[in-house]
Amino acid sequence: MSRRTHAVCGFLPPHILRSISENSDDATQRERAHAALEISAQVRGARAVAEKGVVAAEMLLAPPPLRRRLYDAQRKTVLPGTLIRSEGEKAGADVAAAEAYDGAGVTFDFYARVYGRSSVDGRGLPLDASVHYGLNYGNALWNGRQMIYGDGDGKIFNRFTGSIDIIAHELTHGVTQYTAALVYQDQSGALNEHFSDVFGILVKQYVRKQTAAKSDWLIGEGIFTSAVNGAAVRSMKAPGSAYDDKVVGKDPQPGHMKDFKKMVVDNGGVHVNSGIPNRAFYLAATMLGGNPWKIAGRIWYDSLTTRLKPRATFADCARATAEAAAARYGAGSEPHRAVVEAWKEVGIELAATAPKLTIAADAAFQPPIAAAELPLLDAIPPRRRRAAK
Amino acid sequence: MKITIDRSGGFANIPLHREIDTAALSHAEAAEIERLAEEARKSPVSATPMADAYSYVITIDGARYEMVESSGAWVKFIERISGSE
């Protein structure tokens, strides 16, 4: 938890950083300068506090503040568009903008509270989003630096901000970019999609306080208009069953390796074959029961952030999640066995490649204290918060 | 002018296919689409992959263009052709 104490700050004086953060033409440079300013402000604050003999641990461990910026692309494709809302400002009448703002906040909060991650880059990157992108644009995307949401055409698609898991899905593309950097093609691309669906559904479950059994496991629920015969865009529980419509077509997702689709379009079927690992996640989370973000989600988060390489295959992901489960909960633990079994059910056998189990199996399984249950800055009594400042 | 557009990808991955032969259209409509096509062909394309972006394969009288999302004059051209049934 010491990621906020990186000494990246002492180099440029704050007034120069401030000037860069406000005036540079380069958005990345502006962001870096802004982040450096914040870190140096924290360190200066911490120093002052330390001089008074007060422990400043909370301060240094505190996640960086959430900084959202909402833009209106005004149905054009020029980014980012007009700034319509900055962090802390009141919502206007624009429903899509309010949904994008709130959804980014919930997703930021989820990553911070559940996994201790500060924003998509782990260093408090401001979350920028443009709504009303393009004309009848039936899509949402992460372009490497911001979220983009279309209004839909009203015939097939509703607006893309209407589904919290879509917002979390897009932001998770950012998390993946800064961690495993899964190449957006073929199996590694399908894994990139898979992780976005995993954390998309987890944020939805987290918001609804749902267990694995209560969740609908649907991605993009409600994004189709009532004219389309489909509940959602994807089903993690039953890939291939989300929609079947005469205009839109049928959900093409497989849920088992025997039905893996080799294809050229869609970057080699990244939105198609992701059904296979999606179902493996659903199975693991369901076998473990309870709130999926606590154990299954933690295993997948560990895998994404520390165990996968850019060209990872499904088999690599199966191995990584099994190893992550063994590392965190013990080899032969219930989570470890559930992960191995889940991949086996979708046609990926780990037995031959599994690491030798040296720790006694069946050690009484105890869920660890989830990060969510640790005290947060918000939860620290006001008196101590004041003292820390 | 013969035009095809094939779109794949995007968050929902609903494919789009359009085929147009402007010879079959009214004079005014044909002129409008041909003008948009000529403008588009002069516009640069980007193939940089982006998560959930649309991938397009477009042909105009046999010349093939591949792009990720659309920019410049391609935007209006694609919107015009996509909107036609």
PDB file of C-alpha atoms in Angstrom, chain B residues 1-3 5-6 9 17 24-26 29 31 36 40-41 43-44 47-48 58 62 67 69 71 74 76-78 82:
ATOM      1  CA  MET B   1     -19.980   3.843 -57.971  1.00  0.00           C
ATOM      2  CA  LYS B   2     -20.042   0.548 -56.044  1.00  0.00           C
ATOM      3  CA  ILE B   3     -19.610   0.821 -52.280  1.00  0.00           C
ATOM      4  CA  ILE B   5     -19.105  -1.221 -45.795  1.00  0.00           C
ATOM      5  CA  ASP B   6     -18.452  -3.991 -43.288  1.00  0.00           C
ATOM      6  CA  GLY B   9     -16.423  -4.960 -33.148  1.00  0.00           C
ATOM      7  CA  HIS B  17     -23.044  -4.701 -43.759  1.00  0.00           C
ATOM      8  CA  ALA B  24     -29.457   2.312 -58.832  1.00  0.00           C
ATOM      9  CA  LEU B  25     -30.120   5.571 -56.969  1.00  0.00           C
ATOM     10  CA  SER B  26     -31.758   8.825 -57.977  1.00  0.00           C
ATOM     11  CA  GLU B  29     -28.765  10.814 -54.124  1.00  0.00           C
ATOM     12  CA  ALA B  31     -24.335  12.667 -56.651  1.00  0.00           C
ATOM     13  CA  LEU B  36     -19.018  12.115 -49.834  1.00  0.00           C
ATOM     14  CA  ALA B  40     -13.580  10.394 -47.728  1.00  0.00           C
ATOM     15  CA  ARG B  41     -10.949   8.845 -50.014  1.00  0.00           C
ATOM     16  CA  SER B  43      -9.017  11.666 -45.782  1.00  0.00           C
ATOM     17  CA  PRO B  44      -6.397   9.751 -43.765  1.00  0.00           C
ATOM     18  CA  ALA B  47      -5.657   1.666 -37.795  1.00  0.00           C
ATOM     19  CA  THR B  48      -4.539   2.120 -34.175  1.00  0.00           C
ATOM     20  CA  ILE B  58     -14.746  -0.347 -46.883  1.00  0.00           C
ATOM     21  CA  GLY B  62     -12.772  -2.054 -55.696  1.00  0.00           C
ATOM     22  CA  MET B  67      -9.780   1.631 -40.431  1.00  0.00           C
ATOM     23  CA  GLU B  69     -13.316   4.062 -35.969  1.00  0.00           C
ATOM     24  CA  SER B  71     -12.205  10.387 -38.744  1.00  0.00           C
ATOM     25  CA  TRP B  74     -14.970   9.268 -43.441  1.00  0.00           C
ATOM     26  CA  LYS B  76     -20.025  11.710 -42.774  1.00  0.00           C
ATOM     27  CA  PHE B  77     -19.584   9.117 -45.503  1.00  0.00           C
ATOM     28  CA  ILE B  78     -20.035   6.185 -43.106  1.00  0.00           C
ATOM     29  CA  SER B  82     -24.900   3.204 -42.531  1.00  0.00           C
TER      30      SER B  82
END
